[in-house]
Structure formats: structure tokens, C-alpha cells
CSV table of C-alpha atoms and ligand atoms in Angstrom, one decimal:
chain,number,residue,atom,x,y,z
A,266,UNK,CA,-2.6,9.7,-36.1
A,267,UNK,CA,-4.4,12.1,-33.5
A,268,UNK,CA,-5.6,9.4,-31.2
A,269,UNK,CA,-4.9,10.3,-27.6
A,270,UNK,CA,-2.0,7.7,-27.2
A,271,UNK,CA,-0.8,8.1,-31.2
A,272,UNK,CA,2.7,8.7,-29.7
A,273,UNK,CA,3.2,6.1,-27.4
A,274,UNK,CA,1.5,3.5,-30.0
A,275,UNK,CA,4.1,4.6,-32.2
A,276,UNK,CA,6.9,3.8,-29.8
A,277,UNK,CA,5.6,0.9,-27.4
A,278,UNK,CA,3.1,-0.4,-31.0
A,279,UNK,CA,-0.6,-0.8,-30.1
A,280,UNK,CA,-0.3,-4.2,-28.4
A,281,UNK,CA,1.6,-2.6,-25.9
A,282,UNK,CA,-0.7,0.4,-25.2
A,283,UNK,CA,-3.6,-2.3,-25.1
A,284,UNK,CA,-2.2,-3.9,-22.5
A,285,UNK,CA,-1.4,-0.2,-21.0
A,286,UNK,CA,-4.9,0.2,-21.2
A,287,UNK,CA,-5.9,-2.9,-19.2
A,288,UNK,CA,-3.7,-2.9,-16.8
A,289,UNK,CA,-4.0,-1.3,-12.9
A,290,UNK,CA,-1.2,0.2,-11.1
A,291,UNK,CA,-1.3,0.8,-7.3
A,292,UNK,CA,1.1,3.4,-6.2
A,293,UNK,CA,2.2,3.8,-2.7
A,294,UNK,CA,2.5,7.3,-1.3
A,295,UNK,CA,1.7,10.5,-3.1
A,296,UNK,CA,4.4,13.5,-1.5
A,297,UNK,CA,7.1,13.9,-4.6
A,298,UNK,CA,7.9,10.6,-6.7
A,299,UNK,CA,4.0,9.6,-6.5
A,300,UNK,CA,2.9,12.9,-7.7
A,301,UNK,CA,5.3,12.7,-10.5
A,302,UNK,CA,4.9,8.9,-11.4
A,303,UNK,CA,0.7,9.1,-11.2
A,304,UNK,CA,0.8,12.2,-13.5
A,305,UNK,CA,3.1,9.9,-15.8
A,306,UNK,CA,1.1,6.7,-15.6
A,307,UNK,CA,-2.5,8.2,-15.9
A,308,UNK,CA,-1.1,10.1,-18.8
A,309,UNK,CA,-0.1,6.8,-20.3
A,310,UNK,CA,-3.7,5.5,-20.3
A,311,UNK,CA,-2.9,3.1,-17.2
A,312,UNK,CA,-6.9,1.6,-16.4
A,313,UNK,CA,-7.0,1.8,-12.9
A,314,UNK,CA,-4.9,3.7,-11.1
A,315,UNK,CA,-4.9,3.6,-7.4
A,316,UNK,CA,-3.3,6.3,-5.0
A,317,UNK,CA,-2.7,5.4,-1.1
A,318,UNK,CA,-1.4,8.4,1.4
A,319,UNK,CA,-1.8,9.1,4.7
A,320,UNK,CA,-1.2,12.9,4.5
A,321,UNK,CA,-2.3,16.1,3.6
A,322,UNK,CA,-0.9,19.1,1.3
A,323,UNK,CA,1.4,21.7,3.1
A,324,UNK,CA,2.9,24.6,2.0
A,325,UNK,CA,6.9,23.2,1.6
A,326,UNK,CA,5.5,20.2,-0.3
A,327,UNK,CA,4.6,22.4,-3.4
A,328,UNK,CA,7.8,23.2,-4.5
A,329,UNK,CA,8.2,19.3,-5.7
A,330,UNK,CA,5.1,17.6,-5.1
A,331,UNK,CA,3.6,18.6,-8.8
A,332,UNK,CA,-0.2,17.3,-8.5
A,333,UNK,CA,-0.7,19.9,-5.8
A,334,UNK,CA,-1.8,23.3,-5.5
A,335,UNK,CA,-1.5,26.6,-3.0
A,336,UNK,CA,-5.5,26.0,-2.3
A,337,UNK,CA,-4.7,22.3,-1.7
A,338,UNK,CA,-1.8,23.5,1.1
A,339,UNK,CA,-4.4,26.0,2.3
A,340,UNK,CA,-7.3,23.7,2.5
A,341,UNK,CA,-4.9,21.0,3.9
A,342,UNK,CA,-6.5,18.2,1.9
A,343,UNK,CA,-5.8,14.7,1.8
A,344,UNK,CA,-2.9,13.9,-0.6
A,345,UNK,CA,-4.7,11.1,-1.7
A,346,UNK,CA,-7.8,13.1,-3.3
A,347,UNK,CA,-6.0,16.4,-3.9
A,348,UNK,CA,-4.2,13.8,-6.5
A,349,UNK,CA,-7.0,11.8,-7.6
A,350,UNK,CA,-8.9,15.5,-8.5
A,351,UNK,CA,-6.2,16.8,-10.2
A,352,UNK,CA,-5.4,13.4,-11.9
A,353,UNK,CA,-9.0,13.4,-13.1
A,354,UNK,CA,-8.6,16.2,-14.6
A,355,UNK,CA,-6.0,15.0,-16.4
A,356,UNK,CA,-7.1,11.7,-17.6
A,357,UNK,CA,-11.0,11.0,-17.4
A,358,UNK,CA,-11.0,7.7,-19.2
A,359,UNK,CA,-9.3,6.2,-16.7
A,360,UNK,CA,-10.2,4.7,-13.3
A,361,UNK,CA,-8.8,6.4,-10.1
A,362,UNK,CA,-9.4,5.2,-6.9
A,363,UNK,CA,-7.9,6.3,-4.1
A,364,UNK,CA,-7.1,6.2,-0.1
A,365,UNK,CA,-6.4,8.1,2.8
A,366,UNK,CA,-4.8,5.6,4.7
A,367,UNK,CA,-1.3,4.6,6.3
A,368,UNK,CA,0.4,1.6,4.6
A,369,UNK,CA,1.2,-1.3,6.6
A,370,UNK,CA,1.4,-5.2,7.2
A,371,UNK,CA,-2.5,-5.0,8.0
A,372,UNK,CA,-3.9,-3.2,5.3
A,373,UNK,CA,-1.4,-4.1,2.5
A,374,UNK,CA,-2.2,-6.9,1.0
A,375,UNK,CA,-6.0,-5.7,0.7
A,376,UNK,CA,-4.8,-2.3,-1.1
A,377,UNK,CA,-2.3,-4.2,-3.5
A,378,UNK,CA,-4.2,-7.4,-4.7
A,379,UNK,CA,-5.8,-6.7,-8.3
A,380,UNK,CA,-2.7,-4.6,-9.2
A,381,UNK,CA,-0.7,-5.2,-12.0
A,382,UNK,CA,2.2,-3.7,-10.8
A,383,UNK,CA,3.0,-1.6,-7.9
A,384,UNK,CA,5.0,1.6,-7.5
A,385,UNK,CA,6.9,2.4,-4.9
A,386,UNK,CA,6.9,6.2,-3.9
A,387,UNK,CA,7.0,5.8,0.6
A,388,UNK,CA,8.4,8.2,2.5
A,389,UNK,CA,10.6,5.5,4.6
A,390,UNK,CA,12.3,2.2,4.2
A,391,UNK,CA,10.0,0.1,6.7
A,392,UNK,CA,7.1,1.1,4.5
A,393,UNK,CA,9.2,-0.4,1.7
A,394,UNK,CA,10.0,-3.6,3.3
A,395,UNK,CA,6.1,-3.9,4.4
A,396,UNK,CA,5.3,-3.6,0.8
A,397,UNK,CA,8.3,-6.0,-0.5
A,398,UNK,CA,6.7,-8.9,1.6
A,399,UNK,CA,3.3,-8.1,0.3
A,400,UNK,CA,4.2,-7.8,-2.9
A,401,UNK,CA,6.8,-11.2,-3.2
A,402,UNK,CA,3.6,-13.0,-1.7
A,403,UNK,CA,1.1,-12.2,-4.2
A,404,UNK,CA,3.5,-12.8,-7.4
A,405,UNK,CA,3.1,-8.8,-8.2
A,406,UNK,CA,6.4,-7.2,-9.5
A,407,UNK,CA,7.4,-3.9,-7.4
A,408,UNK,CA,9.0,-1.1,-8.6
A,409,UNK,CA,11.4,0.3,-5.1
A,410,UNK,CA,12.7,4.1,-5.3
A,411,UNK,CA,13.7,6.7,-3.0
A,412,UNK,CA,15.7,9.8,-3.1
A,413,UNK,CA,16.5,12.6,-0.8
A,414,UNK,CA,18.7,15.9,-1.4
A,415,UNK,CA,19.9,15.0,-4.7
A,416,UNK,CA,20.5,11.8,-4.9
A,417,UNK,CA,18.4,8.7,-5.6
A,418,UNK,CA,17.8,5.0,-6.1
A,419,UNK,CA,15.8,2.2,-8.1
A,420,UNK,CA,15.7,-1.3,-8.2
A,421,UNK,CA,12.5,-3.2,-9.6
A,422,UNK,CA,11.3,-6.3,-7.7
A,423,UNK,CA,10.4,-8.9,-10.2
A,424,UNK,CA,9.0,-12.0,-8.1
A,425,UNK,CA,10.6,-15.2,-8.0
A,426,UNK,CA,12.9,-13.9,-10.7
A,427,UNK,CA,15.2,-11.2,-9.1
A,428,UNK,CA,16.6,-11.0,-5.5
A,429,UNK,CA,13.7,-8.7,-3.3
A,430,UNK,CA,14.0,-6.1,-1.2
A,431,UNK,CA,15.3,-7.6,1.8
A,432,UNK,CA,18.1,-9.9,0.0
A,433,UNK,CA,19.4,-6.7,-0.5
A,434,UNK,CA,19.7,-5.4,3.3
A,435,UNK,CA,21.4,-7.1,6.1
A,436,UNK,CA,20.5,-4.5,8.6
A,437,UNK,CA,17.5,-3.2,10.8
A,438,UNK,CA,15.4,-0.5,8.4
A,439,UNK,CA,16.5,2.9,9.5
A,440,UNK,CA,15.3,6.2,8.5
A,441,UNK,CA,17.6,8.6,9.6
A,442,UNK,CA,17.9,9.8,6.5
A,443,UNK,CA,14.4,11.9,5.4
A,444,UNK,CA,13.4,15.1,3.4
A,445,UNK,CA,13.0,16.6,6.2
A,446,UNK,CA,16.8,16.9,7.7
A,447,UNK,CA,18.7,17.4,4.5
A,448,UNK,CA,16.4,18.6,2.0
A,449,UNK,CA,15.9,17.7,-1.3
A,450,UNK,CA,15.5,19.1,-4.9
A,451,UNK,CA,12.8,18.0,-7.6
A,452,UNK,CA,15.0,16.9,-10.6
A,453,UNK,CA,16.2,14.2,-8.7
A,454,UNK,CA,12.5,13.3,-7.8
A,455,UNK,CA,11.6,13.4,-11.4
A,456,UNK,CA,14.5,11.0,-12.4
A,457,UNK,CA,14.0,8.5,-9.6
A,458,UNK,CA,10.2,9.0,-10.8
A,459,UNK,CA,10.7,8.3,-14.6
A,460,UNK,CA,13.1,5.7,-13.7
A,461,UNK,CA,10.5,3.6,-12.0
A,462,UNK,CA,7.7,4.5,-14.9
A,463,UNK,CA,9.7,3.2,-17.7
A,464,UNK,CA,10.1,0.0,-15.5
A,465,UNK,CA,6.7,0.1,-15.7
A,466,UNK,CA,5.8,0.8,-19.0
A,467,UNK,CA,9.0,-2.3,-20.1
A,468,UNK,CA,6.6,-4.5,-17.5
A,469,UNK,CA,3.5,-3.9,-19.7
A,470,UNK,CA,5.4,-4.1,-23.1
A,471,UNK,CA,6.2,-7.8,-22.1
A,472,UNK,CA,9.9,-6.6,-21.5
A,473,UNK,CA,12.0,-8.0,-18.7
A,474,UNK,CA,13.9,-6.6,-16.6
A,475,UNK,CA,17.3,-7.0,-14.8
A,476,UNK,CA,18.2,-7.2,-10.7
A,477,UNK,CA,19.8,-3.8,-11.5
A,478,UNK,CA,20.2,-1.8,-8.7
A,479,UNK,CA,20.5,2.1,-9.7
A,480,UNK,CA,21.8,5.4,-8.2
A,481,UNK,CA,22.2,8.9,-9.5
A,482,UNK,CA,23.2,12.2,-8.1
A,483,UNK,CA,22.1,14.6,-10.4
A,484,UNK,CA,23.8,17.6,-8.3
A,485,UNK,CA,27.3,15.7,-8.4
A,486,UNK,CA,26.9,14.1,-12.2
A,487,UNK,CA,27.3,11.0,-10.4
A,488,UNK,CA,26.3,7.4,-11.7
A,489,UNK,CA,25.7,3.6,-10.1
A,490,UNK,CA,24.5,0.6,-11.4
A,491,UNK,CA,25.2,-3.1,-10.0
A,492,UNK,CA,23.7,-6.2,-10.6
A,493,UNK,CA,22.4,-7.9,-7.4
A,494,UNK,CA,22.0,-11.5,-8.8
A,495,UNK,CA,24.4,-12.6,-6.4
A,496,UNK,CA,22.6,-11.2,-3.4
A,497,UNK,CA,20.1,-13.6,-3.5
A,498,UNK,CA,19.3,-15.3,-0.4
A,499,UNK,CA,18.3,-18.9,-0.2
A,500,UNK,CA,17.1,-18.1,3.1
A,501,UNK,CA,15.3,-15.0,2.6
A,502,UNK,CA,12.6,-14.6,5.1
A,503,UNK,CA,10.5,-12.9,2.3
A,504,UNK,CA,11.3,-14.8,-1.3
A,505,UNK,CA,13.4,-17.6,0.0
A,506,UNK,CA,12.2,-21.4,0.0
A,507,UNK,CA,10.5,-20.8,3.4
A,508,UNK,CA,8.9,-17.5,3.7
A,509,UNK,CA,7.5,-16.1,7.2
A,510,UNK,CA,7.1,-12.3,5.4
A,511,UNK,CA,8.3,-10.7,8.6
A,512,UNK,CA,7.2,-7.5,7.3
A,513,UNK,CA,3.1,-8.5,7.4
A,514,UNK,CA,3.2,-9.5,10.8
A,515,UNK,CA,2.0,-7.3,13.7
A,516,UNK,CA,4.3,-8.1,16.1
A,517,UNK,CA,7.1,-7.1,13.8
A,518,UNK,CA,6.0,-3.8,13.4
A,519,UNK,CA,8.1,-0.7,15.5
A,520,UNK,CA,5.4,1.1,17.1
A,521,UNK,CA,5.4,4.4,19.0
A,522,UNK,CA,3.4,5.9,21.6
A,523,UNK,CA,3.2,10.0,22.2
A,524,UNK,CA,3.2,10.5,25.6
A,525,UNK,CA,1.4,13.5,26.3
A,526,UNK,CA,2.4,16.5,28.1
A,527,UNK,CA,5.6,14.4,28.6
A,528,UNK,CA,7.7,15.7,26.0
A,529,UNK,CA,8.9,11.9,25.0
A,530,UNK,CA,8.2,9.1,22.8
A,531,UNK,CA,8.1,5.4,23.5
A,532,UNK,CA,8.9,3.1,20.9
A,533,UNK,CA,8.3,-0.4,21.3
A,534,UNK,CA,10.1,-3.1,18.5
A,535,UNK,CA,7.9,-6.0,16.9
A,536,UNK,CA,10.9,-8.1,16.2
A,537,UNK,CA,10.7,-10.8,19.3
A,538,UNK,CA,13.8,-9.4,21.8
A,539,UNK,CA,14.3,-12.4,24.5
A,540,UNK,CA,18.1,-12.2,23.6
A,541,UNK,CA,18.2,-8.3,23.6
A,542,UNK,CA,21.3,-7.2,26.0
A,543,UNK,CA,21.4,-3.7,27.1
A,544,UNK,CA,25.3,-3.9,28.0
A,545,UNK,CA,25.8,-5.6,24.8
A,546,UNK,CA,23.7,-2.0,23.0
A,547,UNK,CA,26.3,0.0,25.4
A,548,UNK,CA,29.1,-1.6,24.2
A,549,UNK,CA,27.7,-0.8,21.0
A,550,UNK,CA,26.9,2.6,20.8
A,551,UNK,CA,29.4,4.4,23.4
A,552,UNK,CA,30.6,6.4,20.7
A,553,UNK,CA,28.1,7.5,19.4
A,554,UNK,CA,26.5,8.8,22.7
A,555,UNK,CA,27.3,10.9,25.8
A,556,UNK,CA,26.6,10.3,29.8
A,557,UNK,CA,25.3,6.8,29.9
A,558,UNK,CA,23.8,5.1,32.5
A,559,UNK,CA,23.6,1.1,32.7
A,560,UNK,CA,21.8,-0.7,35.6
A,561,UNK,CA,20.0,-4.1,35.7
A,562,UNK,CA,16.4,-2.6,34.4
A,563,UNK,CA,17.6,0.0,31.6
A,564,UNK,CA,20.3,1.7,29.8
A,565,UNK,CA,20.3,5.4,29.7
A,566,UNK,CA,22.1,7.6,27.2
A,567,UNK,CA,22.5,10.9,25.9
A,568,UNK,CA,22.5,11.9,21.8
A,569,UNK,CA,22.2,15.2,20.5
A,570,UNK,CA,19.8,17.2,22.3
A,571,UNK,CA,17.3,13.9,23.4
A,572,UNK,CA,17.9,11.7,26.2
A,573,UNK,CA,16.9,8.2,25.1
A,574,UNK,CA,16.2,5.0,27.7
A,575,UNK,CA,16.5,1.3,26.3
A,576,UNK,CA,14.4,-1.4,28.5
A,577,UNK,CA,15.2,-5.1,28.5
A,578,UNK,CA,12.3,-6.0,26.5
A,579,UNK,CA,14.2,-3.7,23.7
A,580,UNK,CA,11.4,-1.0,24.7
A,581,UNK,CA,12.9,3.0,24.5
A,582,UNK,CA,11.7,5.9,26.1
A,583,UNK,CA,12.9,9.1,24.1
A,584,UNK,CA,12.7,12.3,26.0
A,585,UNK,CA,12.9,15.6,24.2
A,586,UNK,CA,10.3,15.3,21.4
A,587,UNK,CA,6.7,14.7,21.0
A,588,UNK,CA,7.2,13.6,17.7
A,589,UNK,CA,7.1,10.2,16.5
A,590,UNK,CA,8.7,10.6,13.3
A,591,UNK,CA,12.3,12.5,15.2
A,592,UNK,CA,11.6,9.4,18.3
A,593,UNK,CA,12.1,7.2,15.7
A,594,UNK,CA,15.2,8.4,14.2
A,595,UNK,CA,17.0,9.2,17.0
A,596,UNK,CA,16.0,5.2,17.8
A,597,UNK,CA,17.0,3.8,14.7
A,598,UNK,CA,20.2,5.2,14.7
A,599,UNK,CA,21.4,3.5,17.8
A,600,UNK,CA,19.5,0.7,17.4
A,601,UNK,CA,21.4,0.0,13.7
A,602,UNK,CA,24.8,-0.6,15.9
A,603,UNK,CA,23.0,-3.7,17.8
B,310,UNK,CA,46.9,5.2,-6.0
B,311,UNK,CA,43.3,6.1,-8.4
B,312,UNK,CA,40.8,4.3,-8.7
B,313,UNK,CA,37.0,4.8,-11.0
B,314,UNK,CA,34.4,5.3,-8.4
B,315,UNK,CA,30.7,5.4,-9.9
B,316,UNK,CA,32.1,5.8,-13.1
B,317,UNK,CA,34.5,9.1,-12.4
B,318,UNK,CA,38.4,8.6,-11.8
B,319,UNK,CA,39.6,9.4,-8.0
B,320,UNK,CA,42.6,9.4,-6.3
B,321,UNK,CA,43.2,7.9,-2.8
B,322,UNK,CA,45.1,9.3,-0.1
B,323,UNK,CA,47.2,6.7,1.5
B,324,UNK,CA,45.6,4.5,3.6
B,325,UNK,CA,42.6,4.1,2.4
B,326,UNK,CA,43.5,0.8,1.0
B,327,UNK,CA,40.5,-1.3,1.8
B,328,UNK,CA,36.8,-1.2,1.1
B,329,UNK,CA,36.1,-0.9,5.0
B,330,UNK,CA,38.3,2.0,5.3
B,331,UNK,CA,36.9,3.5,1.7
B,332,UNK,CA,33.6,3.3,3.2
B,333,UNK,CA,34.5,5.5,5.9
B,334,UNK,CA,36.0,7.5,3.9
B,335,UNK,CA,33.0,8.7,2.3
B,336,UNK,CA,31.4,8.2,5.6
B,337,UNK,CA,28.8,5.5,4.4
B,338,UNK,CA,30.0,3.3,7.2
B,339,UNK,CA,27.0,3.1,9.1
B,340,UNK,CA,24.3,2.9,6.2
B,341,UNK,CA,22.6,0.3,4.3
B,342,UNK,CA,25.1,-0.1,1.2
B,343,UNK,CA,25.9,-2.5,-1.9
B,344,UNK,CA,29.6,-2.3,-3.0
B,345,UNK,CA,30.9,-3.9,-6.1
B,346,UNK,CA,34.4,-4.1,-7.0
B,347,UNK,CA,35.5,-5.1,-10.4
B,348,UNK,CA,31.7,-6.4,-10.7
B,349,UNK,CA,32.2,-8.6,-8.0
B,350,UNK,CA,29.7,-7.7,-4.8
B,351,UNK,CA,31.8,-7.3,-1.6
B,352,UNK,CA,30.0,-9.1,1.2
B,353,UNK,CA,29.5,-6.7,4.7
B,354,UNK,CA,31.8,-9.3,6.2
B,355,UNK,CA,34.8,-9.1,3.9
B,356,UNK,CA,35.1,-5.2,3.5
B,357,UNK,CA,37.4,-5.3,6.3
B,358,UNK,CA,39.8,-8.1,4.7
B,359,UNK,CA,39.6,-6.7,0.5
B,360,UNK,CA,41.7,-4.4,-0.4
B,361,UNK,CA,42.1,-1.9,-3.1
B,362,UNK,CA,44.3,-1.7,-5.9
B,363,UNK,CA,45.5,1.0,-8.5
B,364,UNK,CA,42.7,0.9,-11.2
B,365,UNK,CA,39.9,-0.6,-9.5
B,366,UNK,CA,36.5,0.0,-10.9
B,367,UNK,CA,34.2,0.6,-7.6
B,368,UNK,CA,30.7,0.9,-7.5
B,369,UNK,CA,29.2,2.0,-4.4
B,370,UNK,CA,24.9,2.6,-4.1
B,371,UNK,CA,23.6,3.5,-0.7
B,372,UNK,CA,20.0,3.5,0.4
B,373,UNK,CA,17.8,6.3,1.3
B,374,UNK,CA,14.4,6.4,2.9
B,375,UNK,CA,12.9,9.5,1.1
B,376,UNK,CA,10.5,10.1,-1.8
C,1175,LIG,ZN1,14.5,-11.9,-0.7
């Protein structure tokens, strides 16, 4: 056979690659595990393809982010066509569509619908859970995964049939843990990356799959794999028997605020706070941080080299960076003791 | 005592005798984990209360935010 996909039809059988064929695949983010899972899934003759990123190329993302090149990094182009040019190149039969846009609990559920399946490849865990309500609501089976240094996770989201994303978590996201404090290496992006496009490639195959929740450290040698069954919650706000998909709506969404010339942040929480207690968040997080101050108004603390300032409304002012990003770490890692 | 911790064999120094105190151990205390032990899911409310014992197979996954 010399057919472009002789090998796969070999493998997965010709019914399979059909339905490889037909099918459209929406992937979310394009820094390191997009890259390497839309190079994967537009090799495998996936229809429609469809890339969303809000970024552009810099120079430290080519060392793992495979679609994209030094002129990309010098031109600073959009992730989302430096990928879909490159991609093109690789697979002209194919349909790709992409956009240059942030992900969130506006725009989601317009980029998803008409998938087939969606792949997970976010640069933080709100995104995630923004994409896990989206995704539980319109019956479309989500592929989650996420690494950083070398280690990394998967778990596929197979509505009404496995527990979701937020089953799994019990806490307020928090993303004090990104590429950009610790570093990371690209073998583990191209494990976490594979993982997620044979999940994929089972989904179309008419395969199914199990809650299994998976973790590898490929520096360490290091296995996990548990199955969540049991973390199903009746109760879920996202796939339990009365969802409110907390995730989609705008007042549940953390936002933050440069403000300029200021050298601070303010961050303001969606989540409703009429019970939020700043002596209750001292009480909290006194270890963790140095010179508080606590009147009736506000709650005043020092961590690291920022000074950050909780309101009553569960408003914070950080001082010591302009950048959002940092502001919200530095919130998310008190705010996680609450 | 030892136990198998995502599937390689380790031993404990003494004390670390419960899941909450294995936890901060590793110092995963204050992250978004899933712990099984013996392939049974330990719930954020009883790692204080279940202990380890000599031969326990432990899984322990932790999220991330990167990708
Ligand atoms: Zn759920």
C-alpha cells in the first residue's frame, strides 16, 4: 500500500482512518503540547483541525515548541498562524482553521461546538476548568494534560461517562506552578502530547476509555496511574444532576487590572465573596507571610519580594509587579489556604 | 518501614506514618493531589486520620498548570 495513511490503516483498519478523516479536533493552546499534538493529529489525516492561542513566537519557546521557527520568534507571529502555516505545509488535505484569541467562559463554547473532540494543551488550570464546563455541556469528550519541568499528567474527560475535571479538584485553581519558574524539558512534552493523541485516535476507533488519571516523570523514571471512578460527585457543579458550569460564567472569572505606572496588580475574584473574612485569610496564611497588617477595611501582608493587600469584597492589590501573570500567582497561593 | 510509591520501593523514616504527614514529606501538602492507597482513593479529609503500613502500595498524582 503507498496511500498516505497505508500505515495507520494497517494498524487502526480503514474504518477507523475513515472516521479519522471525518472527524474535527479543536485544540486549545499552541506553546509545547499543542505544537506537538497538532503536528500528530494533522499528520493522522484529522479533517478539520482547529488551533486557538493567544500568543506569539519568542525566542525560549523554540527549544520545545516544534511548529515554530527562529523567523517566527523574530517576526513575533501569532502562535495560532505560525502553526496553521507550518501545519499546512504538512498536511494540505486537511482543513485548518485557526484563532488568535484568549480562551474563556465567553468565547468557549462558540470555538468548541462542531468538534469532535477537544485537546487540551493551556498554559494554566483555570483555562482547563473553563474548558471542562464547556466541554461536559456540549456532550464533547476532552482530552486534559499539563506538564512542567519533567513531569506530567493526563486524564481524558469522557462526558456523562467518567468523573470531569472538577470532580477531581476540591480546591480554588492555582497556577503557581508554570514553565516559567521551574522550567521544563520537551520529552516530557512529547509524552504528555502523545498520551492525549492516542486518547484521541482510541476516541475515533470507537474505543473507550477509562477515568484513568496518569502521571510520569520522565527525568525520575517515575510512574502513576489511579482510577478516579470514585471521585465522582453527585453534586458536581459542572457534570452533576444540577449543573450551574461555574466556569462559563463571567462573574466567576479572576480578573486583573495593570495599574500603570504603579508597579501593582489588582485582582478581583468572580466567585460571589459576601462571606469572605479577612481575619479568617490571616489566620490562614500567617505562615506563609511576613509583617501583616489587619484593620476593619483590609488585610496587608508581605510574601517574597511583593506586598499584597486583600479587601473585604475578596479584591487584592499586589504591589511589586506589573505583570498579571506573577499578580496572579503570588494571589493564588495565599488565596488556596482560604 | 517501606512502602511502593508510584510503582518504586521506598523506605520511610519514622514518623512519617500517615498519608497527611507523607504528603509533607514530599512537600505536596499544599497542591491539588489524588492519593490512592492500596487502590483505594484517600479523601482530603481523612489523610490526617489513615495511616501507613509496611508494604503499602501508594499512588500519589499531583496537578500542574503547564503545557
Ligand atoms: Zn464533575
Amino acid at each position: 500500500m503507498t496511500t498516505r495513511y497505508s500505515r495507520h490503516e494497517l494498524f487502526l483498519g480503514s474504518e477507523a482512518q475513515a472516521e479519522i478523516n471525518k472527524a474535527s479536533v479543536i485544540i486549545i493552546g499552541a506553546g509545547a503540547l499543542g505544537s506537538a499534538s497538532s503536528e500528530m493529529l494533522a499528520r493522522a489525516g484529522i479533517g478539520r483541525v482547529t488551533i486557538v492561542d493567544r500568543d506569539y513566537v519568542e525566542l525560549s519557546n523554540l527549544q520545545r515548541q516544534q511548529l515554530y521557527t527562529e523567523e517566527d520568534a523574530r517576526n513575533q507571529m501569532p502562535k495560532a498562524i505560525a502553526a496553521k502555516t507550518r501545519l499546512r505545509q504538512i498536511n494540505s488535505d486537511i482543513i485548518i482553521n485557526s484563532f488568535i484569541e484568549d480562551v474563556n467562559g465567553q468565547n468557549v463554547e462558540e470555538l468548541i461546538k462542531n468538534h469532535s473532540v477537544i485537546v487540551d494543551a493551556t498554559d494554566n488550570f483555570e483555562t482547563s476548568l473553563v474548558v471542562n464546563d464547556a466541554a461536559v455541556k456540549h456532550g464533547i469528550p476532552y482530552l486534559f494534560g499539563a506538564c512542567v519541568g519533567s513531569y506530567g499528567l493526563t486524564y481524558p474527560i469522557i462526558p456523562t461517562d467518567t468523573p470531569c475535571l472538577n470532580c477531581l479538584l476540591d480546591h480554588l485553581p492555582m497556577d503557581g506552578m508554570t514553565c516559567d519558574r521551574v522550567g521544563v524539558i520537551s520529552p516530557i512534552v512529547q509524552i504528555i502530547a502523545a498520551q492525549q493523541v492516542t486518547h484521541v485516535l482510541k476516541i475515533l476507533s470507537g474505543k473507550k476509555l477509562s477515568p484513568m488519571l496518569q502521571s510520569m516523570d520522565i527525568w525520575e523514571n517515575e510512574k502513576a496511574e489511579i482510577n478516579v471512578t470514585q471521585l465522582r460527585k453527585q453534586n458536581c457543579p459542572t457534570c452533576g444532576e444540577q449543573p450551574t458550569y461555574p466556569f462559563l460564567l463571567i462573574e466567576n472569572q479572576l480578573k486583573t487590572d495593570v495599574l500603570c505606572g504603579r508597579d501593582a496588580v489588582q485582582l478581583r475574584p468572580g466567585l460571589r465573596s459576601d462571606t469572605f473574612s479577612l481575619p479568617r485569610l490571616l489566620k490562614r496564611v500567617e505562615n506563609y507571610v511576613t509583617n501583616p497588617v489587619l484593620n476593619r477595611y483590609l488585610l496587608s501582608c508581605n510574601i517574597d519580594d511583593y506586598r499584597i493587600v486583600f479587601f473585604n469584597d475578596g479584591r487584592a492589590i499586589i504591589h511589586g509587579t506589573n505583570e498579571a501573570k506573577k499578580a496572579r500567582e503570588i494571589y493564588n497561593r495565599l488565596i488556596q489556604f482560604y | 518501614m517501606s512502602i511502593t510509591l508510584n510503582g518504586k520501593d521506598v523506605s520511610l523514616q519514622s514518623g512519617v506514618d500517615t498519608v497527611d504527614k507523607l504528603l509533607s514529606h514530599y512537600q505536596l501538602e499544599n497542591r491539588i493531589v489524588i492519593i490512592e492507597v492500596n487502590k483505594v482513593i484517600i479523601l482530603k479529609e481523612n489523610y490526617k486520620t489513615t495511616s501507613l503500613s509496611h508494604g503499602d502500595v501508594v499512588e500519589i498524582i499531583h496537578f500542574v498548570g503547564g503545557g
